[in-house]
Structures are given as structure tokens and as C-alpha cells.
XYZ file of C-alpha atoms in Angstrom:
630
model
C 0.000 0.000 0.000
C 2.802 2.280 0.527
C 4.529 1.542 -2.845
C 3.271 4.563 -4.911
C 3.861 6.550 -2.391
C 7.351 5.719 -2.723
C 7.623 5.304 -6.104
C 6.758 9.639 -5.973
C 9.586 10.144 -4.092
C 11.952 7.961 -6.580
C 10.493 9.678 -9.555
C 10.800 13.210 -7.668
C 14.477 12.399 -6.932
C 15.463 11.188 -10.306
C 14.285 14.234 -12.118
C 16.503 16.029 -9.537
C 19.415 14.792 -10.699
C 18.986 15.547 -14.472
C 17.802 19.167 -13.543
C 19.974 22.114 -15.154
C 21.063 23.487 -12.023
C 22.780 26.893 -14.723
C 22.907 29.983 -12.978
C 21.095 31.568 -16.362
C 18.012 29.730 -15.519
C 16.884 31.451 -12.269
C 14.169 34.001 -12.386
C 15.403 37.308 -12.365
C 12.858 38.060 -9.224
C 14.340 35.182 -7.358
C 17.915 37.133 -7.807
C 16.537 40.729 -6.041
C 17.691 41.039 -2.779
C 19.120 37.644 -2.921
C 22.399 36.277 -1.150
C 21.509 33.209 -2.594
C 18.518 30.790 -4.566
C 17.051 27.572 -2.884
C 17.080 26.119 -6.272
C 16.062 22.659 -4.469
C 15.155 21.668 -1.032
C 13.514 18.558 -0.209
C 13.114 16.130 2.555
C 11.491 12.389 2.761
C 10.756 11.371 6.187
C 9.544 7.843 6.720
C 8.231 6.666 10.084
C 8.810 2.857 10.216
C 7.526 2.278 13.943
C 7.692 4.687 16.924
C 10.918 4.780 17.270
C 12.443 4.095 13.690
C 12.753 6.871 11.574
C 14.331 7.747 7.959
C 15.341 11.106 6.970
C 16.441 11.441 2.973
C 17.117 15.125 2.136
C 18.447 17.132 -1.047
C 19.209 20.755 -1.319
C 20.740 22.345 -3.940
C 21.621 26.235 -3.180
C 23.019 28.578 -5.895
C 25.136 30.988 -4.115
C 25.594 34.539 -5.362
C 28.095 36.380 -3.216
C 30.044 35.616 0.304
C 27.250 36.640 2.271
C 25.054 33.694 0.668
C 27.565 31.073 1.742
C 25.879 30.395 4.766
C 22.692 29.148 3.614
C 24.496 26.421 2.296
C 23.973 24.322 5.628
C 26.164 21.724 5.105
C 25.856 20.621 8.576
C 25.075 17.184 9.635
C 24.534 16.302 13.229
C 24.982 12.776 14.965
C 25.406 10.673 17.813
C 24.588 7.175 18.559
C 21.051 7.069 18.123
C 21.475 8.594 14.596
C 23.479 6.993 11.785
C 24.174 8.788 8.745
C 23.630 5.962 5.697
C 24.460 8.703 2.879
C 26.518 11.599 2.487
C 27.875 13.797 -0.082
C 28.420 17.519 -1.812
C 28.945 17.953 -5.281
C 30.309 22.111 -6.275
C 28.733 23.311 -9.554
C 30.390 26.144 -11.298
C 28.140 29.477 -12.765
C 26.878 27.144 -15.838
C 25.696 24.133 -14.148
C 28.994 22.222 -15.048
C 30.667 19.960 -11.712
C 33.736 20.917 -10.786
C 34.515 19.220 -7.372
C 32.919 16.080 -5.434
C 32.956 15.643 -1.758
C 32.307 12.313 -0.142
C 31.182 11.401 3.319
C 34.847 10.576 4.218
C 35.745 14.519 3.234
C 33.139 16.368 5.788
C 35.178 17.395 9.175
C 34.118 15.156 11.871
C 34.125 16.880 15.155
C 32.637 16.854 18.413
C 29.594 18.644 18.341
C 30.127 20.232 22.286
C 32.781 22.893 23.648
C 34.614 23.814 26.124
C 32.795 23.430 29.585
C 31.228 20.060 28.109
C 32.184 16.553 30.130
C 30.655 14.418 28.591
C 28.833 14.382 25.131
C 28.352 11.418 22.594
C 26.654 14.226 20.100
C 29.075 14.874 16.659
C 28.919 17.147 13.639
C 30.507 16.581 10.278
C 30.469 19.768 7.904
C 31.907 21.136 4.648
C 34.493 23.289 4.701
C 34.875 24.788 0.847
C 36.228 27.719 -0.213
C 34.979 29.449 -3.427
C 36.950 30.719 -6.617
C 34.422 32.356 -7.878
C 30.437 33.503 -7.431
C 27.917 32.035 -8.167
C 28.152 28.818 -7.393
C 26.109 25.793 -6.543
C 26.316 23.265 -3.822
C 24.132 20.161 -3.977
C 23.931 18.006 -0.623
C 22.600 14.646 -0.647
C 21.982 13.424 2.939
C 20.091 10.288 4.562
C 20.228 8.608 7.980
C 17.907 6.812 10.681
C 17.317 7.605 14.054
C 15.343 5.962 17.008
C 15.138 9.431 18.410
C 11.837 9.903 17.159
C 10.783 12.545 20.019
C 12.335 14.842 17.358
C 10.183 15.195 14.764
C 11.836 17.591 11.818
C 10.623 21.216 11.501
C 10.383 21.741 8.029
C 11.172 25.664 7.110
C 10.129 26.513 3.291
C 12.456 29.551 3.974
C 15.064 29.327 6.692
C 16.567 32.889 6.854
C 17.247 36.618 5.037
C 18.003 37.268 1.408
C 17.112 33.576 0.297
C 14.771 33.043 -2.340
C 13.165 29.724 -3.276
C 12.406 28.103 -6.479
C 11.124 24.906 -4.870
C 11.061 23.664 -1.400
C 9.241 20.270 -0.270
C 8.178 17.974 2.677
C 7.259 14.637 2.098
C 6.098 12.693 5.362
C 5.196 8.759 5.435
C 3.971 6.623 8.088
C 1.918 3.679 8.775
C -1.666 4.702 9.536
C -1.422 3.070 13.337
C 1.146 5.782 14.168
C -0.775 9.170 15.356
C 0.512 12.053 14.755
C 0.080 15.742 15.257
C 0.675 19.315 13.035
C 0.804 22.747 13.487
C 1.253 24.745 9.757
C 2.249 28.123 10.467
C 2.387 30.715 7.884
C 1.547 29.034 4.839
C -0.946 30.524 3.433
C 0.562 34.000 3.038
C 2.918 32.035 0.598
C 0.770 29.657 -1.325
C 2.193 26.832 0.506
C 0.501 23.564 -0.827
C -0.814 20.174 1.385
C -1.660 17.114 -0.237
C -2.460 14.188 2.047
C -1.658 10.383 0.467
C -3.306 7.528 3.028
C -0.096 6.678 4.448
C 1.091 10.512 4.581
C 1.256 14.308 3.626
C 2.923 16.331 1.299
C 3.540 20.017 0.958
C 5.007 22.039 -1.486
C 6.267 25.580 -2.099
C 7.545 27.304 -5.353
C 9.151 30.796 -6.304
C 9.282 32.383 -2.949
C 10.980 35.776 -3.040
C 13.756 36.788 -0.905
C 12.951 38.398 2.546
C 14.906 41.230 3.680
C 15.290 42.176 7.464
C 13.414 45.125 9.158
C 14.355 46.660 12.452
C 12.422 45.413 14.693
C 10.899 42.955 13.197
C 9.511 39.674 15.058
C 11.695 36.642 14.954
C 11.572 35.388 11.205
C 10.217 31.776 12.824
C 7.227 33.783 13.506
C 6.593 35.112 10.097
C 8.011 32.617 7.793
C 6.244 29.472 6.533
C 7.089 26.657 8.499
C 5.184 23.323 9.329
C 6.093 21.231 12.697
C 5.353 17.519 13.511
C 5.239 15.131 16.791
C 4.158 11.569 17.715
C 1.518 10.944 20.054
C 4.071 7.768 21.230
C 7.485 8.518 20.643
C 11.390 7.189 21.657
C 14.164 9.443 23.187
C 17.551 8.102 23.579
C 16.054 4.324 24.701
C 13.139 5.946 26.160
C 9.371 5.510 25.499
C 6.948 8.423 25.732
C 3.680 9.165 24.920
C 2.111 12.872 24.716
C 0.010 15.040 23.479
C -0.774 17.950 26.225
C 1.780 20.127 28.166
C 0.418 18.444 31.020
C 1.079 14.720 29.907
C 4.332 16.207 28.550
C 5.430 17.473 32.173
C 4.138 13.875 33.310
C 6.126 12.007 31.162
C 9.080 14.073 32.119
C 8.911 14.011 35.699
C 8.083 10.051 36.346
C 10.861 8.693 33.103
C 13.214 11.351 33.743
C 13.232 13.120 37.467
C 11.296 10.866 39.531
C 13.854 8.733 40.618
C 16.812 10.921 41.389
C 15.989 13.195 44.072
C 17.453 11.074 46.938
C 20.082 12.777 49.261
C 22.557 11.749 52.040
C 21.148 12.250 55.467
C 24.297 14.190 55.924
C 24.068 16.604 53.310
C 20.024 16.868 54.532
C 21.066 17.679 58.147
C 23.917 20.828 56.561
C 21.457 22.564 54.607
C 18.840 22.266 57.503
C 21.364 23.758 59.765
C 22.338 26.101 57.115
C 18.690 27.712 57.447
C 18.004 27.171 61.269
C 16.172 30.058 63.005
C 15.314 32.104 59.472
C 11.352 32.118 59.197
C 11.309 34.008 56.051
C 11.066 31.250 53.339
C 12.704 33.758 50.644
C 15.386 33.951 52.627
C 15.760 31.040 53.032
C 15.986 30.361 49.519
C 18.659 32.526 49.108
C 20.879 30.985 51.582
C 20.242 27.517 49.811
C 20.801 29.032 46.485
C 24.230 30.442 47.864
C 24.787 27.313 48.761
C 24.642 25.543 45.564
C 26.733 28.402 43.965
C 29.627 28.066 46.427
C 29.421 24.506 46.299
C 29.157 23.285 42.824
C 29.976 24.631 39.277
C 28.638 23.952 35.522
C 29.551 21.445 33.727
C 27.738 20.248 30.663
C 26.702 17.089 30.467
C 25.024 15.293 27.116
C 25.680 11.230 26.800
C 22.980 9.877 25.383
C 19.475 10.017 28.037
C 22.224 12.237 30.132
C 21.253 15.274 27.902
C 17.763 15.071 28.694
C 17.555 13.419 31.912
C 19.420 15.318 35.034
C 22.004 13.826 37.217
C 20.911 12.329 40.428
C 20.806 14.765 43.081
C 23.065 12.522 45.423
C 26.118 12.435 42.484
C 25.792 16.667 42.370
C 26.399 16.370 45.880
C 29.413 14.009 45.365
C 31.149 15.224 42.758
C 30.235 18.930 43.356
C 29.305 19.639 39.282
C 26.440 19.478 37.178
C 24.803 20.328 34.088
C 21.699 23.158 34.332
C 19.572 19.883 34.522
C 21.443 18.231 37.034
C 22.315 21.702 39.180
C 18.308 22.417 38.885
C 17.503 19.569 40.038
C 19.550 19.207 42.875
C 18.711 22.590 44.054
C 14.948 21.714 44.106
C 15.953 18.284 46.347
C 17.718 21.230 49.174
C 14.446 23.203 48.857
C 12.325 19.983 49.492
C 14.547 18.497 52.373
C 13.549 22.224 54.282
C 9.966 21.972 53.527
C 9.795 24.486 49.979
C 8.503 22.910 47.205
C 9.562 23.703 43.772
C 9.721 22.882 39.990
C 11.594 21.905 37.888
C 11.446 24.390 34.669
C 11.887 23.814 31.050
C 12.933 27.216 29.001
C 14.023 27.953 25.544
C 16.606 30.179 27.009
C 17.938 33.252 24.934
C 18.025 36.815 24.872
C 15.369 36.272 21.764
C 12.704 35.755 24.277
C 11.654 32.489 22.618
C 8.436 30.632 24.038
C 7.513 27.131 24.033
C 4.480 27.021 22.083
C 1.540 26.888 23.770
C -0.644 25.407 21.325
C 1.708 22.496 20.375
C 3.228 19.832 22.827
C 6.257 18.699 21.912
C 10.136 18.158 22.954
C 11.038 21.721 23.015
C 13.347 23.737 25.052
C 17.239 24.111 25.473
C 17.672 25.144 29.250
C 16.369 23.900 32.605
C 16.080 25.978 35.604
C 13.634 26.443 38.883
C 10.549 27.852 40.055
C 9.708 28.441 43.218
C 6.213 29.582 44.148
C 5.786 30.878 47.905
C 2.781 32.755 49.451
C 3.480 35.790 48.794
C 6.028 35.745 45.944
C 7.223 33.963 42.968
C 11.165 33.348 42.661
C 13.246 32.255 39.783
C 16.767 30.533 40.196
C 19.074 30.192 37.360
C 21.138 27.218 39.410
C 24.035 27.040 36.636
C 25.708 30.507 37.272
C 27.837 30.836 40.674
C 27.264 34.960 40.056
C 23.726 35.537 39.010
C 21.461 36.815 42.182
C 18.582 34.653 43.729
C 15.827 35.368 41.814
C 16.858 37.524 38.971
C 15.996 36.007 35.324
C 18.087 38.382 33.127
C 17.331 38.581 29.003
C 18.333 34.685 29.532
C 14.738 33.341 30.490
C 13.005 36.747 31.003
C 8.974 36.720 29.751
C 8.194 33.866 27.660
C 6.122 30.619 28.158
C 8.040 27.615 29.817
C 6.689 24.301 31.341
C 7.104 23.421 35.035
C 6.902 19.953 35.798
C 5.955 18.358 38.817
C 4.360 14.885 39.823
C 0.642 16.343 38.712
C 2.520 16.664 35.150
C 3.323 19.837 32.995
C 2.051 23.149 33.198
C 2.355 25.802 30.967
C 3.091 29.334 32.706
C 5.083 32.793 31.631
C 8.786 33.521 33.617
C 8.905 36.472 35.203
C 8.197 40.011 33.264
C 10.294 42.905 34.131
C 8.347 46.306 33.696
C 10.117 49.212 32.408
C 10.320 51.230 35.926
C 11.948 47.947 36.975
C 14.772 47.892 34.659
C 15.891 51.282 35.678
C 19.352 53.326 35.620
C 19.649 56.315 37.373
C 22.710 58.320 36.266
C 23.759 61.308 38.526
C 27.301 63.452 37.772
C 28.766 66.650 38.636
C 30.827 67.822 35.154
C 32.955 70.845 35.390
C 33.821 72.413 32.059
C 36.904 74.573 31.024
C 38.269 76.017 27.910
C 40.512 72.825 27.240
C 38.875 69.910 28.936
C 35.909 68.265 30.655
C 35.701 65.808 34.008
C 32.719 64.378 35.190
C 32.257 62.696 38.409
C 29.897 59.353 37.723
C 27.602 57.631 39.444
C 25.284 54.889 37.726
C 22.797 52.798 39.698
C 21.022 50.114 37.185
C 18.154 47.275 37.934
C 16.583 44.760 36.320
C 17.592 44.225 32.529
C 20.084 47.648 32.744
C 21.654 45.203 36.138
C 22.042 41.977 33.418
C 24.119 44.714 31.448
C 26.379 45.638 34.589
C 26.701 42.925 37.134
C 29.509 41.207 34.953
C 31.786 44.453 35.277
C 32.521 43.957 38.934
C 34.143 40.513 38.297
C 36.390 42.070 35.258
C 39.715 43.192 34.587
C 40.851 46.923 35.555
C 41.912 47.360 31.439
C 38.513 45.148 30.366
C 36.394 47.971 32.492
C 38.071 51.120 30.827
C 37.796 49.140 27.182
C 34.039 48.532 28.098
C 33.328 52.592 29.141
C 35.367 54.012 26.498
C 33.464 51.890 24.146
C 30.158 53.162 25.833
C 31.081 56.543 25.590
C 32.729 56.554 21.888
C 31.060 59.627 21.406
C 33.466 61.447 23.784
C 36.631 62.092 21.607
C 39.827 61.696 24.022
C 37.739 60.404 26.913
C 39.854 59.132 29.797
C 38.883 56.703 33.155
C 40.440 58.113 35.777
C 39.143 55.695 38.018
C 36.695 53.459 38.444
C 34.341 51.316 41.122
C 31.670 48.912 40.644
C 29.738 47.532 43.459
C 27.209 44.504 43.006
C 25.228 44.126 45.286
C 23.476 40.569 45.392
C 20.823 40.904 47.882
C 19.321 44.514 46.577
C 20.249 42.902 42.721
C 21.799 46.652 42.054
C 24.731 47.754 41.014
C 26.542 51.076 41.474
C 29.210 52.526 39.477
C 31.524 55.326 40.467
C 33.381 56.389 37.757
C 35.986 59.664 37.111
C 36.702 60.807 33.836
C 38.434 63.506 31.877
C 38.277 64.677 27.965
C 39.976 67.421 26.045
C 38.205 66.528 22.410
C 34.893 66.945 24.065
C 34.096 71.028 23.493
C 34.249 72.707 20.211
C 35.277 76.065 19.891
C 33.826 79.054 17.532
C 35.807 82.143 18.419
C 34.459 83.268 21.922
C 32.264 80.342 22.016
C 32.429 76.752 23.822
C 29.484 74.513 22.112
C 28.667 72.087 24.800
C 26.511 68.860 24.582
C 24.932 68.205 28.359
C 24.584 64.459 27.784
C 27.484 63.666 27.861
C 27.014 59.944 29.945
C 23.628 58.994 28.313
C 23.152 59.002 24.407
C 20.326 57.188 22.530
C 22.086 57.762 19.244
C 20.202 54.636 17.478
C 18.236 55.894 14.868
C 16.013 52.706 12.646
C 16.915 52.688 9.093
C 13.893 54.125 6.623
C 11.227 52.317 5.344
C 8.557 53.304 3.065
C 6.864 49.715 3.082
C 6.995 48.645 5.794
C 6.322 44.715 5.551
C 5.410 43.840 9.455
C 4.745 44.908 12.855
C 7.022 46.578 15.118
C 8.418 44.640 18.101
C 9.821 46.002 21.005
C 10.542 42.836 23.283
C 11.824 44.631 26.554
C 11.204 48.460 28.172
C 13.565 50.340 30.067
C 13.667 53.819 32.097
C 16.494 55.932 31.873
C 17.027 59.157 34.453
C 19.614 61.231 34.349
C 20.731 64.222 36.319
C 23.703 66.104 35.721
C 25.165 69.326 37.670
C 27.337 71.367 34.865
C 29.684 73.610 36.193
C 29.882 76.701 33.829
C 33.264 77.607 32.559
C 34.590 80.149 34.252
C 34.001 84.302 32.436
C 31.409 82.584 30.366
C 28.027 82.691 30.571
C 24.994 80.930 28.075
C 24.397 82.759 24.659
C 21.887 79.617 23.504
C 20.383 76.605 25.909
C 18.638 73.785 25.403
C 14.997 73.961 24.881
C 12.378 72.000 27.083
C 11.307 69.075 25.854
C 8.314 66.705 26.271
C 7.098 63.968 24.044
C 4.729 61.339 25.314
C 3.305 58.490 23.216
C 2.670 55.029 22.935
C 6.174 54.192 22.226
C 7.100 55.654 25.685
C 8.082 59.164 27.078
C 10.962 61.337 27.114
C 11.182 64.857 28.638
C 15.305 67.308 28.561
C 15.275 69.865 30.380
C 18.133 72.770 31.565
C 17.644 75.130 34.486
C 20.108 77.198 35.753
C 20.456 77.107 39.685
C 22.867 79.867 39.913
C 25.467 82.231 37.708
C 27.705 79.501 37.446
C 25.625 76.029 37.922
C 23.260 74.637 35.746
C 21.187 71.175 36.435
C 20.439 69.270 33.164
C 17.648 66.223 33.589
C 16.305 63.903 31.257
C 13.926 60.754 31.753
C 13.814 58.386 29.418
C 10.803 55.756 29.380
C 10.805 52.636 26.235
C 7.940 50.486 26.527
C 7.706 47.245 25.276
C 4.979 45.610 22.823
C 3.921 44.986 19.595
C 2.873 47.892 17.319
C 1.213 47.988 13.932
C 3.287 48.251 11.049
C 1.404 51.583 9.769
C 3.297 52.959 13.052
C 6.793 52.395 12.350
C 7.524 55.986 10.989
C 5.676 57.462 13.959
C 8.287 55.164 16.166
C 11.227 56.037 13.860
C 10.263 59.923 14.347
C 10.343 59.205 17.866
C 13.891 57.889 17.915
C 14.812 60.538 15.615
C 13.998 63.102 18.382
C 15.658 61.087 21.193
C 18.648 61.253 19.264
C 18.906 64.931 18.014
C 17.861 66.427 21.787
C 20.556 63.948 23.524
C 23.049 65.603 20.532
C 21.822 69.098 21.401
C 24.468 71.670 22.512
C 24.596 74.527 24.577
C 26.249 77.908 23.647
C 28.299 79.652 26.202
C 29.994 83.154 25.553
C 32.615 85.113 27.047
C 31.208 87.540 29.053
């Protein structure tokens, strides 16, 4: 029954092979804004039982200059639940003509981990080719099998920027006893095509023109045509599962993969009990547990077959004082439990890209494990792999997006913490003193929330990494020197507070009897988004911020102020800003500015209205002052 089926795919693939792959015979509107041309990109998938799959692929990708090169993705990866049956790259010159074959025994085979990794059974072989001349075309031929059928393939019709597509297509077969489930996203803003066959599915794209980036755009998985697949019963590395809600997902999790490694010594049960006697206040005592775990273990990355999926027992952390963000997690939640707090274990795709799980389709997802713990009052997230990172602060790592706890009632679906704007605050105050040749300020910066993920790191660095870090933050200061520096972090308040003294003599410009001064000096917004008259999609700001600044200016001595700065105000739904100058005496002037971003999601038809906002931020934080001799 599945035979035609299969005799589509051979049929497919052998008219592949005879197809005039000349650079002549792309479209001309496939070649606009194009790095390179998809000429081909197909994959067979064929589902044998639960947990034996086979994967036959073929793309073919014309590339048209050194940026294209990397849409080549001649990347294979393996390990021992994955063997690769068929491998091999064949170069193409301009007219279609071969001029170099590479064979499976010609790909670099390397581990697929880095440094900080202990163990790891996961490999990558890849092409390394250098080009004479542009275009040219690469065509891959890949197959393998895998047991790992937990990962279903994602098939993108357009996987990144300045690609176009002349044909892209997803073939998936499987015995009619094996359920499965789909989520098309996308498709049919590009004319995607579905056919089902009675043992599978097919869908199709043709001629889809190249995408170029906008600032702030959303993330191009959002926007882009994509389809994505799981079993109801599936196999991960010699495990079975079965799935199809968050919640049975989180079940599945907890009883094959946590359940039975959350025993600890009695030993190490009586420390962290004495570690927390007489403190009532359960945050607190969270904290000193979480200190705990910092000063007692480290991160190591651990990813041997079930090992990268399933933590290290609790007891082993203990031993060998290391563990993986799995294995670290979940020994952290076995201290919490052995002092009465409960907590759960968290999956997160972690990333300053704020990625989600999706909601609306279970599936093995995530990259990043760490804990929630809910108390009466308060909600706290640990990240238990860094020995730095404060109790309870998320960073842009797992800030705001969907993740699943897990806990012996199964998966649940919630949102990480959300930090609002007037929580990711930095207050800048200085007192600048200005003469005819040079400029010192005296610093102070204070910075929460998001601005603190930005700053904590600098108290922990080098004395020359610290003056390359503010000299690069103020590059707008010609000549600008650090006199000194000091950065305190402190943990508990999750604040830091800079102290910085500086000095510039390329910082004034002179016009006769004039000094033009610029008053923000410490706190640009110079960012201005690039133009667009079509604006393709929304406008995504993914975090807010508040900026305050306050600045005492010394005037220069037998001057006094021919032009200031005018007051200004401008409130909207992209945020607020308000610059103003008053002078508190002959010789003092007091410069303030507040600077409110919010985040959200705005119509495309406002992007002008945001980039005329920026525009403003930017010239006012340029604007100078005039001072004359008397």
C-alpha cells in the first residue's frame, strides 16, 4: 500500500538529478535582494515504527556572493542514536557544469560540544569549501535513521534573510497506526501547498521571493512558513513516551526522567537544615540555599545519550560537586524539598530572543532547565548554573516567555517572570565641570533589572577590560579618559553602582568666543532605525527600560549661556521622554532627562511614527549649549 507513495519520491528524486542546475536559468525576481537561490530543497521522512525513523534530504543552493555562503547548511549532526547511511556535496560552477565532489569521508568530523562540556556522545561533520568564484552551486545529498523519534523535523520553506526559493518540499510517510500531530504556520501567506496520500502528507512551495530584514521585526520563525510535527508515542535516547498535552508532557518528564533521582545523604540533609536554622522568612531562606549551591558546585555540561535530557541524580551533584543546568536544577529543588519548599523543575528555551515554548503544540522543546519556586506571597526564579547571578533575577536569559514546570501532577504551561520598564531602571547622577581645554565628570550609575544583566559582569572584570568597556560606551566622547573606576554589586538589593571619574579634552568645540557644549554627555540614545517606506510587518519592542539622568554642569569660568537647550516633552505610545536645563545659579546649571521605552507589539502603519520618535531622542541627547565670554 505504501509503494506509490514511494515510487513519488523515486520519480521526484530522479528528475533532480537531471535538472539544469545553470545559474542563467533562475528568475530574475528570485535574484533581487538575494544572497543566494534555494534552487532545491527537499526532505522524505519515513516513520517505520515509533521509534524508527528515515530522513532522505536534497538541497541544492546557488550561491551569489560571500554573504550567501551560509545558507548552504552543510551541517550534519549525529550521535549514537542517529546513523548517517548517505553523504555527499557535489560544487557546480556558474553554468551548471561539476567541478569538485565531496564524499562522506571529506566532511570534518568533530565533536559537536565545547569547552565546559564533560561528557557528550553528540558529533557534527560539515563542509568546509572555499569558493573561486560567485555564483556557485552546492548540492547536498543526505540520509540517515534515528530511534530518536521525540524529534520530529521542523520543516522551514524559507530558513533565513536574502534567500529566495524556487522549490522547497516535505514529504512525510507513516503507517496509519502511528498518530501524529501538526501545526502549519504561515503558509498561506505564501501559497504553501498540502496534499495528504493515506499513508502521509505532502507540501510544497515554489518561487518564494527573498525576505529582507526590518528593524524590529519579530523573529523570522514567527513570520516565515514553516510546518512542525510530533508523535503521540514517541522514543528518546532508549526511552518511550507518549504525549500530546503540556500536562502529559510534564508527566512524562517528571516520572521517566526526574522521579527517581531526588534522593540525598542524610548528611548533606542535616547541613542545609542547619544552614537555614532560626530564618522564618522562606525567601530567605531560599537565598541561603541558592548560595549554597553556587559556592558549592559549578557547571559542567553534560550530554551522553538520556544524560542530555535526563538530570544527574541529586546525590552524584552532591558528590562530585558539578552538574549540568539539569542536574544543578535539580539538585537545588531536592535542598528546597529536604527544608519543607517545594519547587519545579522548569523547562525554558533560554535566549536573549525571548523564545516561548508554544503553547498550542506539545512537543520536545526547550534548550535550558532551571527552577521555580512559588511561595505565598512571591514567585522566585533561580538560574542554578551561574555561581554569580542573584537569587531570583531572570536576566534577558529566560526573562517573559512561556516555559513548562513539571511536577508529579505533570506539565504546566506558565510565563517567567516580566520585568516592567520602571523595573529595569538606571539612574545616572554626575557633577561635570567644564573649562576652555577639557571636561571631568564625576559618575555615578545605579542600574536594575535588565540595565543590572548589562552591569553585574563588570565587577568581576579586569581593571583594562572595564576602561575598554566605558570608552566603548562613551565613543562619542573624543579623548575620553577613566580616571578611576568602582563597581559595586550588590546581590541581595540585585543593584549595582558605578563610580566612575573621567576627563576629555576633544569633548568642546570652539567658535571664536564660544564653547558649544553637549549636556549628555554619559547617556546618548544615538540609534536611529533605518527608513522604510513599506513597511512589511509589525514593530516589536521585546523589553522596556527607564532611563534618568541628572547632571550638575559647572559653567566655565568668564562665560556665561548665549543659547540653551529647549524644554522638551514627548509622550506616546512608544514611551516618554522629557530634557530639560535650568540654571540654579550664575555659574551652575542642572540638566535632567527621563527616558521611558515600553515594550509591545505595534502595527506596522506605526513604524515611521516610532522612527520619528527615535529621531527626536537622538537629536535632543546631541543638542548643545552655547556659552559666551562675558
Amino acid at each position: 500500500m505504501r509503494l506509490p507513495f514511494l515510487l513519488l519520491l523515486f520519480t521526484v528524486t530522479h528528475s533532480v538529478l537531471s535538472q539544469d542546475y545553470n545559474f542563467s536559468k533562475i528568475d530574475p525576481s528570485l535574484l533581487k535582494n538575494s544572497d543566494a537561490v534555494v534552487r532545491l530543497d527537499e526532505s522524505a521522512v519515513v516513520l517505520k515504527s515509533f521509534d524508527n525513523m528515515e530522513v532522505k534530504s536534497k538541497r541544492v543552493v546557488t550561491v551569489l556572493n560571500e554573504s550567501g555562503s551560509k545558507h548552504v547548511n552543510a551541517t550534519f549532526f549525529y550521535d549514537k542514536e542517529t546513523s548517517i547511511k548517505e553523504l555527499e556535496a557535489l560544487i557546480l560552477n556558474g553554468k551548471g557544469k561539476e567541478i569538485e565532489k565531496f564524499k562522506e569521508k571529506d566532511f570534518i568530523d568533530q565533536s559537536a560540544t565545547g569547552e565546559g562540556t564533560l561528557y557528550s556522545d553528540s558529533r557534527v561533520k560539515f563542509l568546509r569549501y572555499t569558493p573561486v568564484k560567485y555564483p556557485y552551486t552546492v548540492v547536498l545529498t543526505q540520509k540517515y535513521t534515528t530511534s530518536d523519534t521525540a524529534f520530529m523535523p521542523r520543516w522551514y520553506f524559507m530558513d533565513g534573510y536574502r534567500l529566495s526559493v524556487e522549490k522547497s518540499e516535505f514529504n512525510l510517510n507513516l503507517p496509519a497506526q502511528i498518530k501524529y500531530r501538526y501545526k502549519e504556520n504561515n503558509l498561506t501567506a505564501f501559497e504553501v501547498k498540502r496534499k495528504e496520500y493515506e499513508f502521509g502528507v505532502k507540501y510544497t512551495a515554489i518561487n518564494l521571493i527573498a525576505l529582507e530584514s526590518e528593524d524590529f521585526d519579530p523573529e523570522f520563525r514567527d513570520f516565515a512558513p514553516n510546518v512542525q510535527f510530533a508523535l503521540e508515542d514517541f522514543h528518546l535516547k532508549g526511552v518511550d513516551g507518549h504525549a500530546t498535552t503540556w500536562k502529559e508532557f510534564g508527566g512524562w518528564i517528571y516520572d521517566s526522567l526526574l522521579k527517581e533521582r531526588g534522593e540525598l545523604s542524610p548528611s548533606t540533609i542535616q547541613k542545609v537544615k542547619s544552614l537555614v536554622k532560626g530564618i522564618e522568612d522562606p525567601k530567605e531562606q531560599v537565598k541561603i540555599v541558592y548560595q549554597f549551591v553556587q559556592d558549592n558546585t559549578r557547571y559542567i555540561s553534560v550530554q551522553m545519550g538520556i544524560g542530555g535530557w535526563e538530570p544527574i541524580s541529586a546525590n552524584e551533584v552532591d558528590r562530585v560537586k558539578y552538574g549540568d543546568c539539569k542536574g544543578l536544577t535539580n539538585y537545588t529543588m531536592v535542598l528546597l524539598k529536604a527544608i519543607g519548599i517545594e519547587s519545579y523543575y522548569t523547562i525554558v528555551s533560554a535566549g536573549a530572543n525571548m523564545q516561548s515554548l508554544d503553547v498550542d503544540f506539545p512537543s520536545l522543546q526547550g534548550n535550558h532547565a532551571f527552577l521555580n519556586v512559588p511561595l505565598a506571597d512571591e514567585e522566585l526564579w533561580l538560574e542554578c548554573t551561574s555561581q554569580v547571578v542573584p537569587a531570583n533575577f531572570s536576566g534577558t536569559f529566560t526573562d517573559d516567555r512561556y516555559v513548562l514546570k513539571v511536577g508529579a501532577d505533570g506539565g504546566e504551561m506558565v510565563r517567567s517572570r516580566k520585568y516592567l520598564p520602571e523595573e529595569s531602571k538606571q539612574t545616572t547622577k554626575a557633577k561635570i565641570s567644564i573649562n576652555e581645554s577639557e571636561v571631568s565628570a564625576q559618575v555615578e550609575i545605579k542600574s536594575t533589572g535588565i540595565q543590572y544583566n548589562q552591569k553585574y559582569g563588570l565587577s568581576s572584570d579586569s581593571k583594562e577590560d572595564v576602561e575598554k568597556y566605558y570608552k566603548h560606551h562613551w565613543d562619542y566622547v573624543n579623548d575620553v579618559q577613566i580616571l578611576q573606576h568602582d563597581i559595586e554589586n550588590d546581590k541581595g538589593n540585585i543593584i549595582t553602582t558605578e563610580n566612575i571619574d573621567i576627563k576629555t579634552s576633544g569633548y568642546l568645540s570652539k567658535a571664536g568666543d564660544r564653547l558649544l557644549f553637549a549636556p549628555n554627555m554619559l547617556n546618548r540614545n544615538e540609534f536611529v532605525p533605518k527608513k522604510d517606506k513599506d513597511r512589511n510587518r509589525d514593530v516589536v519592542v521585546k523589553r522596556g527600560y527607564l532611563d534618568e539622568d541628572e547632571f550638575e554642569i559647572e559653567i566655565p569660568f568668564g562665560y556665561e549661556i548665549e543659547s540653551n537647550l529647549e524644554h522638551t516633552k514627548v509622550i506616546n505610545e512608544f514611551g516618554e521622554f522629557e530634557v530639560s536645563v535650568d540654571q540654579l545659579s550664575e555659574s551652575t546649571l542642572l540638566y535632567k532627562r527621563s527616558l521611558l521605552m515600553k515594550p509591545g507589539n505595534f502595527s506596522k502603519t506605526t513604524y515611521n511614527d516610532y522612527r520619528d520618535f527615535r529621531k527626536t531622542i537622538s537629536r535632543v541627547d546631541a543638542s548643545k549649549i552655547v556659552f559666551i565670554k562675558k
